[in-house]
């Protein structure tokens, strides 16, 4: 059924991505691909990975943006990971003609059923965020599964039952949890840091939240570069060196 | 958006087919098409072939054409699904009406109901087709009332030109009515296309690189403009080939001129000459109108895709969409 669940899911599993911390190392993208190539929606196409024209499906992509303040000319670089936001009002789900795209009632995860997808691609047109990539080999649509095969996987040690991208981030820029529970760690983090929606005007109500980069710390006094040479100040040199300096400086 | 050939053929061919069926249903019921069995065979045959060829070609771009039947299940939420259902339902009154016409001729009492039902089903199907595109908020150039208006009027216009040709071929006594219908429909089509192009040129952007990232907005308490300095992948991926397609501005201008000429001005002139010429001259000019419009509408549909910008491009260097 591609209508959204009648009861909006109470549990809203999703990610919180901290743009202040992300260093753009791509580790989450690589681990996402590595896990999912054999996961719920695997295999993922991976053509000519070391060739001249590589192509393939990835669920997580890291963009790099520069924000330039028009007035001060001040600029900052922001690394920007993007994967499915598991939207509450997911347009990708309602446009699907077959029911292959669906939103789970129990936890709000948006998935594609590869056995019923006809590969019409309409869902990828409907997603404003570019979170769906078409698998040419299998003729079906693919997307982030929120690592459904990790987070509920009882064969994994309990503390590792988090999405691959979250587990792997060396900087701790990705968090996973229930954004429907206002007391959850992720909800408290979002509240404390002012988490926000991407493209709220598209009306998708994304579950995933982004945490803004913290304000840049600008020192009150401009820092002077440390002196590298001491040609004008022999004060700290030894007695002999000072005498030579004095003789030669005449 | 990437203009897929199968989708361009599907929407223009099935549009013309539903347009012709619409006029056969409406004018047949009004007694404006006094013609016999052969007219029914060719008229309904042509319309149903166009519609069916369009529908079949639309399955060519599917990853799993053999599962296409599944697309009929989600009519509660999906316009694509509704279109499939409406297209199949339309065959019922259209087929019965064509058959009845074959057997008892046009315009008798009870057949009026079938004719009007056929016309109504055609309108419903074309609306569903248009809303597949019109409902997509992520493509602001399509997410406007002009989209259903354009699909409806272009279907009516291409159907009317076909009907005018049939009118000349059969030397119908009512050929003046079918010619004038075509002229009015073409004029309406030109108005709608002008209105659409005017509207999308003036529309304020729905989303920006700033709203897409939150950077430079109140959400992050920052100011300024966002610029992509490093894309996430070195080669085009699916998103860029499917959604990142852009037609060069100078080509778009030339192509729009060709659309004006081929889809509107030439057919208008040809139908007008046909109206005056009648006889063999009428047949020739009515045929020219059909051919010219086919070319014009195919390019129009190509532009409808190629000129539409998807908001995902905001993550790939575009600043507004
Ligand atoms: S991010 Fe895109 S694919 Fe994911 S739920 Fe939202 S609209 Fe659907
Ligand atoms: S590509 Fe598959 S999942 Fe997407 S809308 Fe079509 S049938 Fe549904
Ligand atoms: S949750 Fe899993 S599938 Fe989604 S981006 Fe992270 S690693 Fe990839």
mmCIF file of N, CA, C and O and ligand atoms in Angstrom, chain A residues 84-87 90-92 110 127-129 131-132 143, ligand 1:
data_model
loop_
_atom_site.group_PDB
_atom_site.id
_atom_site.type_symbol
_atom_site.label_atom_id
_atom_site.label_comp_id
_atom_site.label_asym_id
_atom_site.label_seq_id
_atom_site.Cartn_x
_atom_site.Cartn_y
_atom_site.Cartn_z
ATOM 1 N N UNK A 84 18.797 9.133 2.503
ATOM 2 C CA UNK A 84 17.344 9.264 2.642
ATOM 3 C C UNK A 84 16.995 9.825 4.012
ATOM 4 O O UNK A 84 17.554 9.418 5.023
ATOM 5 N N UNK A 85 16.026 10.759 4.028
ATOM 6 C CA UNK A 85 15.652 11.427 5.269
ATOM 7 C C UNK A 85 14.434 10.754 5.914
ATOM 8 O O UNK A 85 13.899 11.242 6.903
ATOM 9 N N UNK A 86 13.963 9.661 5.329
ATOM 10 C CA UNK A 86 12.820 8.898 5.853
ATOM 11 C C UNK A 86 11.646 9.806 6.218
ATOM 12 O O UNK A 86 11.075 9.716 7.317
ATOM 13 N N UNK A 87 11.305 10.677 5.246
ATOM 14 C CA UNK A 87 10.295 11.723 5.435
ATOM 15 C C UNK A 87 8.963 11.187 5.975
ATOM 16 O O UNK A 87 8.534 10.091 5.623
ATOM 17 N N UNK A 90 6.266 11.348 2.865
ATOM 18 C CA UNK A 90 7.203 10.970 1.804
ATOM 19 C C UNK A 90 6.515 10.957 0.440
ATOM 20 O O UNK A 90 5.686 10.087 0.177
ATOM 21 N N UNK A 91 6.855 11.916 -0.440
ATOM 22 C CA UNK A 91 6.217 11.942 -1.760
ATOM 23 C C UNK A 91 6.630 10.755 -2.617
ATOM 24 O O UNK A 91 5.876 10.309 -3.485
ATOM 25 N N UNK A 92 7.807 10.186 -2.346
ATOM 26 C CA UNK A 92 8.276 9.027 -3.103
ATOM 27 C C UNK A 92 7.352 7.841 -2.884
ATOM 28 O O UNK A 92 7.214 6.987 -3.747
ATOM 29 N N UNK A 110 11.421 4.121 5.389
ATOM 30 C CA UNK A 110 10.917 4.067 4.018
ATOM 31 C C UNK A 110 11.757 3.058 3.235
ATOM 32 O O UNK A 110 12.987 3.157 3.210
ATOM 33 N N UNK A 127 11.269 12.520 -5.137
ATOM 34 C CA UNK A 127 12.119 12.836 -3.978
ATOM 35 C C UNK A 127 12.911 14.110 -4.255
ATOM 36 O O UNK A 127 13.676 14.160 -5.212
ATOM 37 N N UNK A 128 12.751 15.144 -3.419
ATOM 38 C CA UNK A 128 13.475 16.390 -3.664
ATOM 39 C C UNK A 128 14.965 16.271 -3.366
ATOM 40 O O UNK A 128 15.746 17.122 -3.786
ATOM 41 N N UNK A 129 15.352 15.234 -2.615
ATOM 42 C CA UNK A 129 16.697 15.191 -2.054
ATOM 43 C C UNK A 129 17.661 14.304 -2.839
ATOM 44 O O UNK A 129 18.819 14.178 -2.470
ATOM 45 N N UNK A 131 17.586 11.024 -3.004
ATOM 46 C CA UNK A 131 17.973 9.935 -2.105
ATOM 47 C C UNK A 131 17.744 8.562 -2.736
ATOM 48 O O UNK A 131 17.971 7.551 -2.085
ATOM 49 N N UNK A 132 17.254 8.524 -3.976
ATOM 50 C CA UNK A 132 16.977 7.226 -4.609
ATOM 51 C C UNK A 132 17.812 7.082 -5.861
ATOM 52 O O UNK A 132 17.892 8.005 -6.659
ATOM 53 N N UNK A 143 17.531 2.480 -2.364
ATOM 54 C CA UNK A 143 17.677 3.611 -1.457
ATOM 55 C C UNK A 143 18.172 3.152 -0.100
ATOM 56 O O UNK A 143 18.151 1.956 0.190
HETATM 57 S S1 LIG C 1 14.399 11.568 1.410
HETATM 58 FE FE1 LIG C 1 13.464 11.154 -0.569
HETATM 59 S S2 LIG C 1 13.450 8.920 -0.707
HETATM 60 FE FE2 LIG C 1 13.758 9.416 1.447
HETATM 61 S S3 LIG C 1 11.676 9.448 2.321
HETATM 62 FE FE3 LIG C 1 12.180 11.556 1.758
HETATM 63 S S4 LIG C 1 11.319 11.784 -0.293
HETATM 64 FE FE4 LIG C 1 11.452 9.580 0.099
#
